[in-house]
Each structure stands twice: as C-alpha cells, then as structure tokens.
Short mmCIF file of C-alpha atoms in Angstrom, two decimals:
data_model
loop_
_atom_site.label_atom_id
_atom_site.label_comp_id
_atom_site.label_asym_id
_atom_site.label_seq_id
_atom_site.Cartn_x
_atom_site.Cartn_y
_atom_site.Cartn_z
CA MET M 706 -0.53 -8.62 -25.64
CA MET M 707 -1.34 -7.78 -21.86
CA THR M 708 -4.52 -5.56 -21.43
CA SER M 709 -4.54 -3.36 -18.56
CA LEU M 710 -7.74 -4.42 -16.62
CA PRO M 711 -9.86 -1.49 -14.88
CA ILE M 712 -9.41 -3.18 -11.32
CA PRO M 713 -8.94 -0.70 -8.58
CA VAL M 714 -6.60 -1.82 -5.84
CA PHE M 715 -7.01 -1.05 -2.18
CA ASP M 716 -3.80 -2.08 -0.78
CA GLY M 717 -3.23 -3.68 2.68
CA HIS M 718 0.01 -2.44 3.40
CA ASN M 719 2.75 -0.28 2.02
CA ASP M 720 5.66 1.49 3.70
CA THR M 721 5.67 4.71 1.42
CA LEU M 722 5.41 6.94 4.55
CA LEU M 723 8.62 5.52 5.68
CA ARG M 724 10.27 5.69 2.37
CA LEU M 725 9.52 9.43 2.10
CA GLU M 726 10.60 9.98 5.60
CA LEU M 727 14.09 8.30 5.03
CA ASP M 728 14.68 9.96 1.65
CA ALA M 729 14.08 13.41 2.98
CA GLY M 730 17.18 15.40 2.82
CA SER M 731 19.11 12.93 0.70
CA ASP M 732 19.93 12.58 -3.05
CA GLN M 733 16.76 10.41 -3.35
CA GLU M 734 14.60 13.09 -1.98
CA ARG M 735 11.65 13.77 -4.20
CA SER M 736 7.97 14.76 -4.40
CA PHE M 737 5.35 12.05 -3.90
CA PHE M 738 3.20 13.74 -6.84
CA GLU M 739 6.37 13.44 -9.50
CA ARG M 740 7.33 10.26 -10.92
CA ALA M 741 10.57 8.75 -9.66
CA VAL M 742 12.81 5.82 -10.54
CA HIS M 743 13.39 4.70 -7.21
CA GLY M 744 10.88 3.29 -4.62
CA HIS M 745 7.59 1.54 -5.51
CA ILE M 746 4.76 4.14 -5.15
CA ASP M 747 4.20 7.57 -6.24
CA TYR M 748 1.23 9.50 -7.67
CA PRO M 749 1.92 8.98 -11.44
CA ARG M 750 2.78 5.40 -10.94
CA ALA M 751 -0.22 4.75 -8.66
CA ARG M 752 -2.62 6.21 -11.11
CA ALA M 753 -0.90 3.87 -13.90
CA GLY M 754 -1.41 0.90 -11.73
CA ASN M 755 -5.28 1.74 -10.78
CA PHE M 756 -3.82 2.04 -7.07
CA ALA M 757 -6.93 3.56 -5.29
CA GLY M 758 -5.50 3.68 -1.87
CA GLY M 759 -4.68 1.35 1.34
CA PHE M 760 -3.30 0.83 4.66
CA PHE M 761 -0.36 3.43 4.90
CA ALA M 762 2.08 2.13 7.47
CA MET M 763 3.91 3.90 10.08
CA PHE M 764 6.63 1.37 10.81
CA VAL M 765 9.62 2.38 12.95
CA PRO M 766 12.80 0.90 12.06
CA SER M 767 15.09 -0.38 14.84
CA LYS M 768 18.06 1.27 12.89
CA ILE M 769 17.17 4.60 11.30
CA ALA M 770 19.29 4.88 8.08
CA ARG M 771 18.82 6.04 4.45
CA MET M 772 17.03 3.54 2.37
CA LYS M 773 19.86 3.04 0.21
CA GLU M 774 21.97 2.19 3.38
CA TYR M 775 19.78 -0.54 4.52
CA VAL M 776 21.65 -4.06 4.83
CA ALA M 777 19.12 -6.70 5.06
CA GLY M 778 20.01 -9.32 7.51
CA ASP M 779 21.74 -7.04 9.86
CA PRO M 780 20.65 -7.95 13.39
CA ALA M 781 20.61 -4.20 14.40
CA ASN M 782 17.50 -3.88 12.39
CA HIS M 783 15.38 -6.15 14.72
CA ALA M 784 16.72 -4.92 18.14
CA PRO M 785 14.25 -3.58 20.57
CA ILE M 786 13.13 0.04 20.40
CA THR M 787 11.89 2.33 23.21
CA GLN M 788 8.48 3.83 23.40
CA ASN M 789 9.60 7.24 23.17
CA PHE M 790 11.75 6.56 20.08
CA ALA M 791 8.85 4.75 18.40
CA LEU M 792 6.48 7.47 19.21
CA ASP M 793 8.49 10.33 17.80
CA MET M 794 9.05 8.40 14.63
CA THR M 795 5.44 7.46 14.40
CA GLN M 796 4.60 11.25 14.75
CA ARG M 797 6.81 12.08 11.96
CA LEU M 798 5.37 9.50 9.52
CA MET M 799 1.81 10.56 10.48
CA ALA M 800 3.02 14.27 9.61
CA GLN M 801 4.00 12.79 6.18
CA ALA M 802 0.50 11.71 5.62
CA TYR M 803 -1.16 14.87 6.61
CA ALA M 804 1.46 16.66 4.50
CA LEU M 805 0.50 14.54 1.45
CA GLU M 806 -3.06 15.31 2.28
CA ALA M 807 -2.46 19.25 2.49
CA GLU M 808 -0.34 19.40 -0.50
CA ARG M 809 -3.25 17.84 -2.81
CA PRO M 810 -6.48 17.47 -1.07
CA SER M 811 -8.11 16.82 -4.50
CA VAL M 812 -6.22 13.52 -4.86
CA MET M 813 -5.17 12.33 -1.45
CA THR M 814 -7.05 12.16 1.90
CA ILE M 815 -6.85 10.42 5.15
CA CYS M 816 -9.96 8.30 5.78
CA ARG M 817 -11.32 7.37 9.22
CA THR M 818 -14.50 5.36 8.36
CA SER M 819 -15.77 3.23 5.63
CA ALA M 820 -17.91 5.95 4.48
CA ASP M 821 -14.77 8.01 4.00
CA LEU M 822 -12.99 5.20 1.91
CA HIS M 823 -16.02 4.90 -0.38
CA ALA M 824 -16.19 8.43 -0.96
CA ALA M 825 -12.59 8.82 -1.71
CA MET M 826 -12.50 5.91 -4.14
CA GLU M 827 -15.85 7.36 -5.93
CA THR M 828 -14.18 10.73 -6.23
CA ASN M 829 -10.97 9.21 -7.74
CA ARG M 830 -8.83 10.38 -4.58
CA ILE M 831 -6.19 8.03 -2.99
CA ALA M 832 -7.55 6.73 0.16
CA MET M 833 -5.03 6.56 2.98
CA LEU M 834 -6.10 4.32 6.09
CA LEU M 835 -3.34 4.95 8.70
CA HIS M 836 -1.81 1.97 10.27
CA ILE M 837 0.84 1.06 12.83
CA GLU M 838 3.09 -1.67 12.06
CA GLY M 839 4.74 -2.73 15.54
CA ALA M 840 2.99 -1.04 18.55
CA GLU M 841 5.99 -0.02 20.22
CA ALA M 842 4.49 3.89 20.22
CA ILE M 843 1.59 2.74 22.24
CA ASP M 844 2.08 3.13 26.16
CA PRO M 845 0.68 0.59 28.68
CA GLU M 846 -2.06 2.84 29.71
CA PHE M 847 -3.23 3.17 25.98
CA THR M 848 -3.06 7.08 26.15
CA VAL M 849 -1.09 7.39 22.95
CA LEU M 850 -3.56 4.91 21.47
CA GLU M 851 -6.51 7.33 22.09
CA ASP M 852 -4.52 10.27 20.82
CA LEU M 853 -3.46 8.78 17.83
CA TYR M 854 -6.99 7.40 17.06
CA SER M 855 -8.13 11.08 17.52
CA LYS M 856 -5.60 11.98 14.72
CA GLY M 857 -6.69 9.32 12.51
CA LEU M 858 -5.13 6.02 13.30
CA ARG M 859 -7.35 3.13 12.27
CA SER M 860 -5.33 -0.17 12.16
CA ILE M 861 -2.54 -1.65 14.43
CA GLY M 862 -0.06 -4.52 13.71
CA LEU M 863 0.80 -5.33 17.43
CA VAL M 864 4.26 -6.36 16.52
CA TRP M 865 6.93 -6.16 13.91
CA SER M 866 9.53 -9.08 13.63
CA ARG M 867 10.78 -8.23 17.10
CA ALA M 868 9.55 -8.38 20.67
CA ASN M 869 7.82 -5.66 22.40
CA ILE M 870 5.79 -5.41 25.46
CA PHE M 871 2.60 -6.58 23.77
CA GLY M 872 4.17 -9.75 22.33
CA GLU M 873 6.80 -11.44 20.00
CA GLY M 874 7.08 -11.18 16.40
CA ALA M 875 7.98 -14.28 13.98
CA PRO M 876 11.40 -13.97 12.49
CA MET M 877 11.78 -13.86 8.63
CA ARG M 878 13.23 -17.37 8.34
CA CYS M 879 12.48 -20.11 5.63
CA PRO M 880 11.97 -22.87 6.15
CA SER M 881 10.33 -22.43 9.48
CA SER M 882 7.06 -22.88 11.33
CA PRO M 883 5.36 -19.66 12.42
CA ASP M 884 5.38 -21.25 16.02
CA THR M 885 8.63 -19.57 16.95
CA GLY M 886 7.98 -18.09 20.32
CA ALA M 887 5.69 -16.70 22.95
CA GLY M 888 2.41 -15.19 22.36
CA LEU M 889 0.82 -11.89 23.57
CA THR M 890 1.44 -10.66 26.89
CA ASP M 891 -1.29 -9.61 29.28
CA ALA M 892 -0.79 -6.04 28.03
CA GLY M 893 -1.22 -7.41 24.48
CA LYS M 894 -4.46 -9.16 25.00
CA GLU M 895 -5.53 -5.71 26.88
CA LEU M 896 -4.41 -3.75 23.71
CA VAL M 897 -6.53 -6.06 21.43
CA ARG M 898 -9.55 -5.39 23.72
CA ALA M 899 -8.94 -1.63 23.64
CA CYS M 900 -8.64 -1.57 19.79
CA ASN M 901 -11.99 -3.41 19.50
CA LYS M 902 -13.65 -1.00 21.71
CA LEU M 903 -12.22 2.03 20.18
CA GLY M 904 -12.56 1.05 16.55
CA VAL M 905 -8.85 0.08 15.53
CA LEU M 906 -8.38 -2.81 13.38
CA VAL M 907 -5.86 -5.59 14.62
CA ASP M 908 -3.53 -7.01 12.06
CA VAL M 909 -2.03 -10.55 12.84
CA SER M 910 0.90 -10.11 10.37
CA HIS M 911 4.29 -10.54 12.07
CA LEU M 912 2.71 -12.33 14.85
CA THR M 913 4.10 -15.84 16.14
CA GLU M 914 1.60 -18.44 15.82
CA LYS M 915 0.94 -18.62 19.61
CA GLY M 916 0.16 -14.70 19.26
CA PHE M 917 -2.02 -15.18 16.65
CA TRP M 918 -4.27 -17.71 18.43
CA ASP M 919 -4.13 -15.30 21.55
CA VAL M 920 -5.61 -12.72 19.22
CA ALA M 921 -8.33 -15.20 17.87
CA LYS M 922 -9.35 -15.79 21.32
CA VAL M 923 -9.66 -12.47 22.57
CA SER M 924 -10.71 -10.34 19.63
CA THR M 925 -14.52 -9.99 18.72
CA LYS M 926 -13.89 -8.71 15.34
CA PRO M 927 -12.88 -10.47 12.16
CA LEU M 928 -9.26 -11.53 11.93
CA ILE M 929 -7.15 -9.81 9.27
CA ALA M 930 -3.55 -10.26 8.07
CA THR M 931 -2.77 -7.05 6.05
CA HIS M 932 0.26 -8.59 4.42
CA SER M 933 0.73 -12.38 4.77
CA ASN M 934 0.87 -15.39 2.44
CA ALA M 935 0.09 -19.13 2.59
CA HIS M 936 2.58 -21.28 4.45
CA ALA M 937 1.61 -24.37 2.59
CA VAL M 938 3.24 -22.54 -0.55
CA CYS M 939 6.07 -20.89 1.04
CA PRO M 940 7.16 -22.32 4.44
CA SER M 941 8.31 -18.88 5.91
CA ALA M 942 7.71 -18.26 9.53
CA ARG M 943 6.20 -15.07 8.16
CA ASN M 944 3.32 -16.95 6.49
CA LEU M 945 0.07 -18.44 7.58
CA THR M 946 -0.70 -22.17 8.01
CA ASP M 947 -3.70 -23.82 6.80
CA ARG M 948 -5.12 -23.99 10.45
CA GLN M 949 -4.82 -20.22 10.80
CA LEU M 950 -6.38 -19.57 7.35
CA ASP M 951 -9.32 -21.62 8.59
CA ALA M 952 -9.77 -19.48 11.63
CA ILE M 953 -9.50 -16.39 9.51
CA ALA M 954 -12.19 -17.82 7.28
CA GLU M 955 -14.51 -18.85 10.35
CA SER M 956 -14.16 -15.23 11.55
CA GLY M 957 -15.03 -13.73 8.34
CA GLY M 958 -11.62 -12.16 7.88
CA VAL M 959 -9.45 -11.26 5.18
CA VAL M 960 -5.55 -11.84 4.19
CA GLY M 961 -3.84 -9.61 2.02
CA LEU M 962 -1.29 -11.09 -0.42
CA ASN M 963 2.27 -10.00 0.22
CA PHE M 964 4.53 -9.34 -2.82
CA HIS M 965 7.97 -9.98 -1.00
CA VAL M 966 9.65 -12.61 -3.12
CA ALA M 967 11.00 -14.45 0.19
CA PHE M 968 7.44 -14.87 1.44
CA LEU M 969 6.11 -15.96 -2.10
CA ARG M 970 8.96 -18.30 -3.23
CA GLU M 971 8.95 -22.04 -2.19
CA ASP M 972 12.77 -21.76 -1.61
CA GLY M 973 12.39 -18.64 0.28
CA ARG M 974 14.98 -16.79 -1.41
CA PHE M 975 15.66 -13.07 -2.01
CA ASN M 976 15.34 -13.52 -5.79
CA ALA M 977 13.33 -10.92 -7.95
CA ASP M 978 13.24 -13.28 -10.66
CA THR M 979 9.86 -14.55 -9.40
CA PRO M 980 7.35 -15.27 -11.84
CA LEU M 981 3.73 -14.33 -11.62
CA GLU M 982 2.46 -17.85 -11.43
CA THR M 983 4.18 -18.13 -7.96
CA MET M 984 1.73 -15.31 -6.76
CA VAL M 985 -1.16 -16.88 -8.50
CA ARG M 986 -0.25 -20.12 -6.62
CA HIS M 987 -0.51 -18.14 -3.28
CA VAL M 988 -4.04 -16.75 -4.43
CA ASP M 989 -5.30 -20.08 -5.40
CA HIS M 990 -4.38 -21.62 -2.14
CA LEU M 991 -5.72 -18.52 -0.31
CA VAL M 992 -9.04 -18.64 -2.06
CA GLU M 993 -9.28 -22.43 -1.62
CA LYS M 994 -9.10 -22.02 2.18
CA LEU M 995 -10.66 -18.51 2.72
CA GLY M 996 -13.32 -18.40 0.00
CA PRO M 997 -13.61 -15.75 -2.63
CA GLU M 998 -14.50 -13.08 0.08
CA GLY M 999 -11.44 -13.60 2.17
CA VAL M 1000 -8.48 -12.63 -0.23
CA ALA M 1001 -7.03 -9.28 -0.90
CA ILE M 1002 -3.89 -7.53 -1.87
CA GLY M 1003 -1.11 -6.56 0.92
CA SER M 1004 1.91 -5.77 -1.49
CA ASP M 1005 4.38 -4.35 0.94
CA PHE M 1006 5.51 -1.89 -1.59
CA ASP M 1007 8.42 0.32 -0.41
CA GLY M 1008 9.19 -2.26 2.27
CA CYS M 1009 10.11 -5.34 0.18
CA LEU M 1010 11.65 -7.03 -3.14
CA VAL M 1011 8.97 -7.44 -5.40
CA PRO M 1012 8.84 -9.81 -8.26
CA LYS M 1013 10.70 -8.13 -11.50
CA PRO M 1014 7.38 -8.76 -13.51
CA ILE M 1015 5.37 -6.40 -10.98
CA GLY M 1016 8.41 -3.64 -10.65
CA ASP M 1017 6.27 -1.26 -8.59
CA VAL M 1018 2.87 -0.01 -8.15
CA SER M 1019 2.23 0.49 -11.98
CA GLY M 1020 2.62 -3.24 -12.48
CA LEU M 1021 -0.52 -4.12 -10.52
CA PRO M 1022 -2.52 -4.82 -13.56
CA LYS M 1023 -0.08 -7.67 -14.60
CA LEU M 1024 -1.02 -9.58 -11.70
CA PHE M 1025 -4.86 -9.13 -12.48
CA GLN M 1026 -3.91 -10.09 -15.96
CA ALA M 1027 -2.29 -13.28 -14.83
CA LEU M 1028 -5.28 -14.16 -12.46
CA ARG M 1029 -7.63 -13.55 -15.45
CA GLU M 1030 -5.50 -15.91 -17.51
CA ALA M 1031 -5.68 -18.29 -14.44
CA GLY M 1032 -9.52 -18.34 -14.84
CA TYR M 1033 -10.42 -15.67 -12.33
CA GLY M 1034 -13.52 -13.94 -13.55
CA GLU M 1035 -13.94 -10.11 -13.06
CA GLU M 1036 -16.16 -10.41 -10.19
CA LEU M 1037 -13.65 -12.26 -8.04
CA GLN M 1038 -10.95 -9.93 -9.55
CA HIS M 1039 -12.67 -6.93 -8.08
CA LYS M 1040 -13.33 -8.54 -4.81
CA ILE M 1041 -9.56 -9.22 -4.65
CA GLY M 1042 -8.51 -5.81 -5.89
CA SER M 1043 -10.38 -3.63 -3.37
CA ARG M 1044 -13.98 -4.95 -2.33
CA ASN M 1045 -13.14 -7.47 0.20
CA TRP M 1046 -10.78 -4.99 2.07
CA LEU M 1047 -13.60 -2.50 2.07
CA SER M 1048 -16.20 -5.05 3.35
CA VAL M 1049 -14.20 -6.23 6.27
CA ILE M 1050 -13.22 -2.64 7.34
CA GLU M 1051 -16.98 -1.98 7.25
CA ARG M 1052 -17.85 -5.22 9.26
CA SER M 1053 -15.33 -4.32 11.50
CA GLY M 1054 -17.16 -1.49 12.83
CA LEU M 1055 -15.02 1.34 11.07
#
C-alpha cells in the first residue's frame, strides 16, 4: 500500500493562472478554493498533494481560446505575438494572482524574497513566485520589466517555443537535438544582464541550445531550468543534453522535472499511460549529472498531459513513494521536493 510521505513540494512551473483566466466565463469556471474535476491544481487538491507553492507562470498563448477548445499541434499556437497583446494578458494573469491572495490571504501569498518563501511555507500558506514564460510583454528599454518587478515579478523564461525579440524557442519535436535555431539576440543578452542586476531569475527552459549557451556566457547567477528533462532519456528538443546539464551543475543551478509525458517518454508520444518508473529514470539521470542539490520538481501542471499515475497535484506523493522505492532517502526527497529550489533562489540573490 502506498503511504503518503510528508514531502512538501515547491514546484518550478505551473500554468494555473492561465487556466483560471481562460476558464472564466465558461462552463468550467470555478473557485480555486473549491475542488474541481478538471485542471490539475486547486486548493483542496494542493493540500492533498503537499503542494507548498512554486513558480506561478504568466504565459500568453498565441491563440487565446478556452482550455477545452485548445488543439495540440495547431501552428497558430506558436505564432509570434505583439508586446501590447502580451502585456495586456500578463497583467490579467498577475491580477489573477493578486485576486487569489486577496480572497484568502491566510492561505495564499505572493512572495518577493527568499525570506517570504520560507515564511509562507512555515505558516502553511501556498507561496506564489510570479514568473513570465516568454518575455514578449517586456519592451526593449525594460521599462515594463521594472514595473512588473515592482509588482512582484521575480522570474522570466526568455522565450516559449516561438521566436521573439530576445531569442528563439526550441520546438516541441521528438526526436530532435535542442540545437534547432539561433540563440539570443543582443536585446536578449541585455535582458539577461538587466534581470541579474534587478534580481529576477532567468529560466533557460524552452531556449534553443545556442540560446542556452548565450545565457551561460552572460549570466552571473546559477543556471536554472524550471521545467525541463534529460535529453539522454527522452530525445526531445525541449530537453537538456548532458553537456548542458554539466554547465548547470558547474554554475550551482537546478533543473525541475517536467511531468509532460512527451518530454518524459523515450518515444516522445502524447500518451498518459506513462509509468512512474519513467519519471524516476529522469530523476536518476539528473541526479547523476547535477548531484543531489541540482534536481527539483517543475511539473508544468495545468499546461501539459501528465502521467495517469500522477493525475493532478494530489498525486505528487506517488512520485515520492516511487523515489523512495528506488532507494531515495528522506533527505534527498526533501531536497528534490522543495529545498533545492529554495536554496538556488536564495543563492541567486532574492
């Protein structure tokens, strides 16, 4: 019988703010604080899964549609977007985060520093670290960056799987090398420097391999991939090669395990019948390359197809049970669950 382990999880990536925004006004609209039968995260299921918080992404789709209308593989989903369009949607998603905090301040809080994160988790509040996935909302002069920072933004993924003025994104293609296109533009390199100076984390997930190496050369902070996996296990363009993992390890960085089945499975298929053992294989490889301080969780809940054994956020203890059965001790489980993210965030100056 599976025993639910008390491993708190600080998650490197979820798209719950977008899910709430796109469900608003539809027959799937619901309160985050009530248990739902769709989506991956709500407050009751988060508590059941020992979910303590994480990077809450503000992702702007190229094609705005209700979640149930989304069609995977539609080229329109990867079309470029304008800065005004992206900024408007980003502000709406940030408003979703503020609304959650305002509705239940005793259980939800937006965190701006490492101290805030520790305080939230110690008082059993879900800690939200606001993150942009794809920097289209940011203007070339970085005025918007400073404004969003003042409102709580603390992490940016420079690109999603499309090009913008800062760089190119890797396609969601398997099998494929992540070396699929150009790296960062001059504006992208300046954005990395601006984030380093301001105190905003830079996420290398979704970058092409050239873009990754550009960040590695420019950034003075530990390299982080909030939601990426091992290319040696699943040869998707979205995953990280061993050479990239070596660079992350050398920088003292962290990689969050992505739960999307197409980034987990060796065949890259969209098949939810993916066993926990496949997830453990990625963790094994990441620990081998990054060490016990370099591996964390980056689920991509509410933005991906997760393995059936996990199902939603309430299934997180099943992964840690599988890790325990694979020989992972309690200390390492706690590092993977939350301590590694909290450590690298603090070491990055937040």
